[in-house]
PDB file of C-alpha atoms and ligand atoms in Angstrom:
ATOM      1  CA  MET A1228       0.009  -0.008  -0.023  1.00 64.00           C
ATOM      2  CA  THR A1229       1.438   3.460  -0.862  1.00 72.00           C
ATOM      3  CA  HIS A1230       0.821   6.303   1.562  1.00 78.00           C
ATOM      4  CA  PRO A1231       0.659  10.086   1.166  1.00 79.00           C
ATOM      5  CA  PRO A1232       3.862  11.950   2.048  1.00 84.00           C
ATOM      6  CA  ILE A1233       3.767  13.380   5.553  1.00 85.00           C
ATOM      7  CA  GLU A1234       3.394  16.981   4.180  1.00 86.00           C
ATOM      8  CA  ALA A1235       0.007  15.944   2.718  1.00 87.00           C
ATOM      9  CA  PHE A1236      -1.458  15.317   6.203  1.00 94.00           C
ATOM     10  CA  GLU A1237      -3.261  18.196   7.936  1.00 96.00           C
ATOM     11  CA  PRO A1238      -1.663  19.100  11.310  1.00 97.00           C
ATOM     12  CA  MET A1239      -4.273  18.729  14.040  1.00 98.00           C
ATOM     13  CA  LEU A1240      -2.540  18.671  17.487  1.00 98.00           C
ATOM     14  CA  SER A1241       1.022  19.811  18.081  1.00 98.00           C
ATOM     15  CA  SER A1242       3.402  17.956  20.380  1.00 98.00           C
ATOM     16  CA  ALA A1243       3.269  20.933  22.835  1.00 98.00           C
ATOM     17  CA  THR A1244      -0.565  20.878  22.890  1.00 98.00           C
ATOM     18  CA  ILE A1245      -0.471  17.126  23.490  1.00 98.00           C
ATOM     19  CA  ALA A1246       2.113  17.381  26.287  1.00 98.00           C
ATOM     20  CA  GLU A1247       0.125  20.100  28.073  1.00 98.00           C
ATOM     21  CA  ARG A1248      -3.090  18.001  27.981  1.00 98.00           C
ATOM     22  CA  VAL A1249      -1.317  14.835  29.048  1.00 98.00           C
ATOM     23  CA  ALA A1250       0.078  16.695  32.091  1.00 98.00           C
ATOM     24  CA  GLU A1251      -3.481  17.871  32.968  1.00 98.00           C
ATOM     25  CA  LEU A1252      -4.755  14.305  32.743  1.00 98.00           C
ATOM     26  CA  GLY A1253      -1.935  13.120  34.953  1.00 98.00           C
ATOM     27  CA  ALA A1254      -2.702  15.797  37.534  1.00 98.00           C
ATOM     28  CA  GLN A1255      -6.401  14.795  37.523  1.00 98.00           C
ATOM     29  CA  ILE A1256      -5.433  11.139  38.051  1.00 98.00           C
ATOM     30  CA  ASN A1257      -3.118  12.144  40.892  1.00 98.00           C
ATOM     31  CA  ARG A1258      -5.896  14.030  42.647  1.00 98.00           C
ATOM     32  CA  GLU A1259      -8.428  11.214  42.213  1.00 98.00           C
ATOM     33  CA  PHE A1260      -6.094   8.378  43.334  1.00 98.00           C
ATOM     34  CA  GLN A1261      -4.141  10.145  46.044  1.00 98.00           C
ATOM     35  CA  GLY A1262      -3.160   7.611  48.705  1.00 98.00           C
ATOM     36  CA  GLN A1263      -4.044   4.607  46.543  1.00 98.00           C
ATOM     37  CA  GLU A1264      -2.223   2.377  44.060  1.00 98.00           C
ATOM     38  CA  LEU A1265      -2.938   1.806  40.361  1.00 98.00           C
ATOM     39  CA  ILE A1266      -2.496  -0.635  37.543  1.00 98.00           C
ATOM     40  CA  VAL A1267      -2.242   1.318  34.257  1.00 98.00           C
ATOM     41  CA  VAL A1268      -3.095  -0.872  31.290  1.00 98.00           C
ATOM     42  CA  GLY A1269      -2.028   0.297  27.806  1.00 98.00           C
ATOM     43  CA  VAL A1270      -3.699  -0.965  24.698  1.00 97.00           C
ATOM     44  CA  LEU A1271      -0.940  -1.735  22.210  1.00 97.00           C
ATOM     45  CA  LYS A1272       0.286  -0.634  19.908  1.00 95.00           C
ATOM     46  CA  GLY A1273      -1.429   2.722  19.484  1.00 96.00           C
ATOM     47  CA  ALA A1274      -1.431   3.834  23.169  1.00 98.00           C
ATOM     48  CA  ALA A1275       2.285   3.162  23.728  1.00 97.00           C
ATOM     49  CA  LEU A1276       3.460   6.754  23.312  1.00 98.00           C
ATOM     50  CA  PHE A1277       0.541   8.291  25.186  1.00 98.00           C
ATOM     51  CA  MET A1278       0.902   5.750  28.016  1.00 98.00           C
ATOM     52  CA  SER A1279       4.633   6.370  28.435  1.00 98.00           C
ATOM     53  CA  ASP A1280       4.114  10.131  28.649  1.00 98.00           C
ATOM     54  CA  LEU A1281       1.010   9.817  30.898  1.00 98.00           C
ATOM     55  CA  ILE A1282       2.619   7.569  33.531  1.00 98.00           C
ATOM     56  CA  ARG A1283       5.504  10.025  33.879  1.00 98.00           C
ATOM     57  CA  CYS A1284       2.876  12.639  34.907  1.00 98.00           C
ATOM     58  CA  ILE A1285       1.410  10.296  37.542  1.00 98.00           C
ATOM     59  CA  ASP A1286       2.991  10.186  41.004  1.00 97.00           C
ATOM     60  CA  VAL A1287       0.828   7.661  42.817  1.00 98.00           C
ATOM     61  CA  PRO A1288       2.433   4.189  43.056  1.00 98.00           C
ATOM     62  CA  LEU A1289       1.606   2.208  39.922  1.00 98.00           C
ATOM     63  CA  ARG A1290       2.276  -0.918  37.960  1.00 98.00           C
ATOM     64  CA  CYS A1291       2.047  -1.066  34.144  1.00 98.00           C
ATOM     65  CA  ASP A1292       0.623  -3.758  31.967  1.00 98.00           C
ATOM     66  CA  PHE A1293      -0.326  -4.075  28.382  1.00 98.00           C
ATOM     67  CA  LEU A1294      -2.812  -5.949  26.243  1.00 98.00           C
ATOM     68  CA  ARG A1295      -3.422  -6.079  22.521  1.00 97.00           C
ATOM     69  CA  VAL A1296      -6.556  -6.565  20.526  1.00 94.00           C
ATOM     70  CA  SER A1297      -7.177  -5.825  16.861  1.00 86.00           C
ATOM     71  CA  SER A1298     -10.181  -4.610  14.938  1.00 78.00           C
ATOM     72  CA  TYR A1299      -8.654  -2.653  12.065  1.00 63.00           C
ATOM     73  CA  GLU A1300      -6.351  -5.176  10.296  1.00 62.00           C
ATOM     74  CA  GLY A1301      -4.240  -2.272   9.143  1.00 57.00           C
ATOM     75  CA  GLY A1302      -6.803  -0.300   7.172  1.00 61.00           C
ATOM     76  CA  LEU A1303      -9.023   2.745   7.637  1.00 66.00           C
ATOM     77  CA  LYS A1304     -12.212   0.971   8.758  1.00 68.00           C
ATOM     78  CA  SER A1305     -12.964  -1.312  11.694  1.00 68.00           C
ATOM     79  CA  THR A1306     -13.640  -4.924  10.699  1.00 69.00           C
ATOM     80  CA  GLY A1307     -16.431  -4.976  13.272  1.00 74.00           C
ATOM     81  CA  VAL A1308     -14.863  -7.932  15.139  1.00 84.00           C
ATOM     82  CA  VAL A1309     -12.452  -7.516  18.056  1.00 89.00           C
ATOM     83  CA  ARG A1310      -9.812 -10.262  18.423  1.00 89.00           C
ATOM     84  CA  TRP A1311      -7.515 -10.792  21.461  1.00 93.00           C
ATOM     85  CA  GLU A1312      -3.870 -10.838  20.439  1.00 94.00           C
ATOM     86  CA  PHE A1313      -2.371 -10.928  23.887  1.00 95.00           C
ATOM     87  CA  ASP A1314      -3.565 -10.467  27.440  1.00 96.00           C
ATOM     88  CA  LEU A1315      -2.463  -8.945  30.730  1.00 97.00           C
ATOM     89  CA  THR A1316       0.386 -10.596  32.675  1.00 95.00           C
ATOM     90  CA  GLN A1317      -1.179 -10.008  36.134  1.00 96.00           C
ATOM     91  CA  THR A1318      -4.472 -10.225  37.967  1.00 97.00           C
ATOM     92  CA  ILE A1319      -6.466  -7.033  38.306  1.00 98.00           C
ATOM     93  CA  GLU A1320      -8.867  -8.400  40.901  1.00 98.00           C
ATOM     94  CA  ASP A1321      -9.465  -5.821  43.684  1.00 98.00           C
ATOM     95  CA  GLN A1322      -7.096  -3.332  42.038  1.00 98.00           C
ATOM     96  CA  ASN A1323      -7.678   0.228  40.746  1.00 98.00           C
ATOM     97  CA  VAL A1324      -7.278  -0.046  36.991  1.00 98.00           C
ATOM     98  CA  ILE A1325      -6.969   2.670  34.347  1.00 98.00           C
ATOM     99  CA  LEU A1326      -7.303   1.403  30.787  1.00 98.00           C
ATOM    100  CA  VAL A1327      -5.371   3.648  28.368  1.00 98.00           C
ATOM    101  CA  GLU A1328      -6.409   3.792  24.703  1.00 98.00           C
ATOM    102  CA  ASP A1329      -5.155   5.965  21.877  1.00 98.00           C
ATOM    103  CA  ILE A1330      -8.556   6.630  20.301  1.00 97.00           C
ATOM    104  CA  VAL A1331     -12.192   5.725  20.701  1.00 96.00           C
ATOM    105  CA  ASP A1332     -13.930   5.727  17.329  1.00 95.00           C
ATOM    106  CA  THR A1333     -17.062   3.498  17.038  1.00 93.00           C
ATOM    107  CA  GLY A1334     -16.544   2.335  20.613  1.00 94.00           C
ATOM    108  CA  LEU A1335     -16.492  -1.334  19.594  1.00 93.00           C
ATOM    109  CA  THR A1336     -13.004  -1.895  21.026  1.00 94.00           C
ATOM    110  CA  ALA A1337     -13.702   0.200  24.138  1.00 96.00           C
ATOM    111  CA  ASN A1338     -16.915  -1.696  24.914  1.00 95.00           C
ATOM    112  CA  PHE A1339     -15.204  -5.025  24.414  1.00 95.00           C
ATOM    113  CA  LEU A1340     -12.213  -4.145  26.647  1.00 97.00           C
ATOM    114  CA  TYR A1341     -14.277  -2.461  29.368  1.00 97.00           C
ATOM    115  CA  GLU A1342     -16.688  -5.410  29.664  1.00 96.00           C
ATOM    116  CA  SER A1343     -13.839  -8.002  29.501  1.00 96.00           C
ATOM    117  CA  LEU A1344     -11.851  -6.304  32.286  1.00 97.00           C
ATOM    118  CA  LEU A1345     -14.933  -5.690  34.430  1.00 97.00           C
ATOM    119  CA  LEU A1346     -15.504  -9.460  34.520  1.00 98.00           C
ATOM    120  CA  ARG A1347     -12.149  -9.738  36.364  1.00 98.00           C
ATOM    121  CA  ARG A1348     -13.574  -7.838  39.330  1.00 98.00           C
ATOM    122  CA  PRO A1349     -11.247  -4.810  39.628  1.00 98.00           C
ATOM    123  CA  ARG A1350     -11.858  -2.517  42.607  1.00 98.00           C
ATOM    124  CA  SER A1351     -12.337   0.321  40.131  1.00 98.00           C
ATOM    125  CA  LEU A1352     -12.068   0.521  36.333  1.00 98.00           C
ATOM    126  CA  LYS A1353     -11.519   3.851  34.600  1.00 98.00           C
ATOM    127  CA  PHE A1354     -11.170   4.428  30.866  1.00 98.00           C
ATOM    128  CA  CYS A1355      -8.679   6.981  29.545  1.00 98.00           C
ATOM    129  CA  THR A1356      -8.440   7.855  25.872  1.00 98.00           C
ATOM    130  CA  LEU A1357      -6.195  10.386  24.214  1.00 98.00           C
ATOM    131  CA  LEU A1358      -8.679  11.014  21.375  1.00 98.00           C
ATOM    132  CA  HIS A1359     -12.411  10.670  21.065  1.00 98.00           C
ATOM    133  CA  LYS A1360     -14.293  10.752  17.750  1.00 97.00           C
ATOM    134  CA  GLU A1361     -17.466  11.542  19.691  1.00 94.00           C
ATOM    135  CA  ALA A1362     -19.888  11.734  16.761  1.00 93.00           C
ATOM    136  CA  ASN A1363     -19.107   8.092  15.827  1.00 90.00           C
ATOM    137  CA  THR A1364     -19.156   6.557  19.327  1.00 89.00           C
ATOM    138  CA  ARG A1365     -21.721   4.196  20.787  1.00 91.00           C
ATOM    139  CA  ILE A1366     -20.613   2.982  24.220  1.00 90.00           C
ATOM    140  CA  ASN A1367     -22.319   1.519  27.245  1.00 85.00           C
ATOM    141  CA  PHE A1368     -20.220   3.340  29.849  1.00 90.00           C
ATOM    142  CA  ASP A1369     -18.686   6.762  30.545  1.00 93.00           C
ATOM    143  CA  LEU A1370     -15.203   7.726  29.311  1.00 97.00           C
ATOM    144  CA  ASP A1371     -13.508   9.006  32.478  1.00 98.00           C
ATOM    145  CA  TYR A1372     -10.496  10.809  30.979  1.00 98.00           C
ATOM    146  CA  ILE A1373     -10.555  12.262  27.463  1.00 98.00           C
ATOM    147  CA  GLY A1374      -7.547  14.076  26.011  1.00 98.00           C
ATOM    148  CA  PHE A1375      -9.223  15.659  22.987  1.00 98.00           C
ATOM    149  CA  THR A1376     -12.570  15.327  21.232  1.00 98.00           C
ATOM    150  CA  ILE A1377     -11.840  15.370  17.495  1.00 98.00           C
ATOM    151  CA  PRO A1378     -13.892  15.393  14.281  1.00 96.00           C
ATOM    152  CA  ASN A1379     -14.534  12.250  12.331  1.00 95.00           C
ATOM    153  CA  ARG A1380     -11.221  12.249  10.435  1.00 95.00           C
ATOM    154  CA  PHE A1381      -8.626   9.483  10.172  1.00 95.00           C
ATOM    155  CA  VAL A1382      -5.598  10.625  12.220  1.00 97.00           C
ATOM    156  CA  ILE A1383      -1.995   9.435  12.493  1.00 97.00           C
ATOM    157  CA  GLY A1384       1.017  10.196  14.706  1.00 98.00           C
ATOM    158  CA  TYR A1385       1.877  10.023  18.409  1.00 98.00           C
ATOM    159  CA  GLY A1386       1.277   6.263  18.339  1.00 98.00           C
ATOM    160  CA  LEU A1387      -1.558   6.218  15.804  1.00 97.00           C
ATOM    161  CA  ASP A1388      -0.849   4.444  12.557  1.00 95.00           C
ATOM    162  CA  LEU A1389      -2.009   3.960   9.004  1.00 94.00           C
ATOM    163  CA  ASP A1390      -1.081   0.449   7.973  1.00 91.00           C
ATOM    164  CA  GLY A1391       1.611   0.370  10.681  1.00 93.00           C
ATOM    165  CA  LYS A1392       3.252   3.600   9.632  1.00 94.00           C
ATOM    166  CA  TYR A1393       3.492   7.149  11.063  1.00 95.00           C
ATOM    167  CA  ARG A1394       3.358   6.100  14.733  1.00 97.00           C
ATOM    168  CA  ASN A1395       6.658   7.908  15.392  1.00 96.00           C
ATOM    169  CA  LEU A1396       5.406  11.384  14.488  1.00 96.00           C
ATOM    170  CA  PRO A1397       5.533  13.644  17.574  1.00 97.00           C
ATOM    171  CA  HIS A1398       2.292  15.404  16.630  1.00 98.00           C
ATOM    172  CA  ILE A1399      -1.133  14.269  15.363  1.00 98.00           C
ATOM    173  CA  ALA A1400      -2.289  14.942  11.832  1.00 98.00           C
ATOM    174  CA  ALA A1401      -5.396  14.058   9.703  1.00 97.00           C
ATOM    175  CA  LEU A1402      -5.434  12.207   6.458  1.00 94.00           C
ATOM    176  CA  PRO A1403      -6.340  14.649   3.638  1.00 89.00           C
ATOM    177  CA  VAL A1404     -10.047  14.699   2.787  1.00 82.00           C
ATOM    178  CA  GLU A1405     -10.492  13.307  -0.729  1.00 74.00           C
ATOM    179  CA  SER A1406     -11.774  15.928  -3.114  1.00 52.00           C
TER     180      SER A1406
HETATM  181  P1  IMP B1056     -13.232   1.560  17.501  1.00 87.96           P
HETATM  182  O1  IMP B1056     -13.298   0.128  17.962  1.00 87.96           O
HETATM  183  O2  IMP B1056     -13.968   1.805  16.232  1.00 87.96           O
HETATM  184  O3  IMP B1056     -13.546   2.583  18.547  1.00 87.96           O
HETATM  185  O4  IMP B1056     -11.707   1.774  17.096  1.00 87.96           O
HETATM  186  C1  IMP B1056     -10.677   1.807  18.023  1.00 87.96           C
HETATM  187  C2  IMP B1056      -9.376   1.422  17.374  1.00 87.96           C
HETATM  188  O5  IMP B1056      -9.325   1.697  15.986  1.00 87.96           O
HETATM  189  C3  IMP B1056      -8.272   2.271  17.990  1.00 87.96           C
HETATM  190  O6  IMP B1056      -7.675   1.660  19.101  1.00 87.96           O
HETATM  191  C4  IMP B1056      -7.280   2.424  16.825  1.00 87.96           C
HETATM  192  O7  IMP B1056      -6.406   1.330  16.810  1.00 87.96           O
HETATM  193  C5  IMP B1056      -8.158   2.348  15.562  1.00 87.96           C
HETATM  194  N1  IMP B1056      -8.530   3.699  15.023  1.00 87.96           N
HETATM  195  C6  IMP B1056      -9.757   4.268  15.011  1.00 87.96           C
HETATM  196  N2  IMP B1056      -9.699   5.456  14.465  1.00 87.96           N
HETATM  197  C7  IMP B1056      -8.398   5.654  14.049  1.00 87.96           C
HETATM  198  C8  IMP B1056      -7.709   6.772  13.417  1.00 87.96           C
HETATM  199  O8  IMP B1056      -8.270   7.802  13.093  1.00 87.96           O
HETATM  200  N3  IMP B1056      -6.395   6.557  13.221  1.00 87.96           N
HETATM  201  C9  IMP B1056      -5.724   5.435  13.598  1.00 87.96           C
HETATM  202  N4  IMP B1056      -6.346   4.408  14.213  1.00 87.96           N
HETATM  203  C10 IMP B1056      -7.672   4.507  14.438  1.00 87.96           C
END
């Protein structure tokens, strides 16, 4: 698959804007979990950059874990089916858990993950997403921490990919709208 050159993408969120918002989310989490411990669960691969910046803004004791599911198979549209690729390495029973996603689009992945982790009886389960394509989303629970609400555009950078590429961009940009 060939991809547009990076200059063709429309800048949406600069690295400074992202860093400022990530620090605010970290401060909010610190206030809400003062005196408690956390397990922060990143959804790979997209949330890797966001998660690594976010946990450095959190100062309550925490453990990290990761899981991976897939619903996109590399393209622009969800396949409609969520598949486990790998699971957590520790129990979350009776723990405070924050699930960290890069983006909530239709909400299919978010619903699947939220319901799957709830069955494991955490003490609390919060959902944190860097980006929210609100107009598209149908979910059965509240998103607790949202970095940015964005329009219904396909975005790349800061962990988000198109066919595996562009994750390393420090900012977030939108795929050009076809004319
Ligand atoms: P959902 O299940 O439709 O909410 O999609 C969630 C997953 O789709 C995210 O974790 C991303 O991996 C992927 N995704 C959705 N929208 C985008 C986008 O604009 N850029 C890159 N990946 C996206």
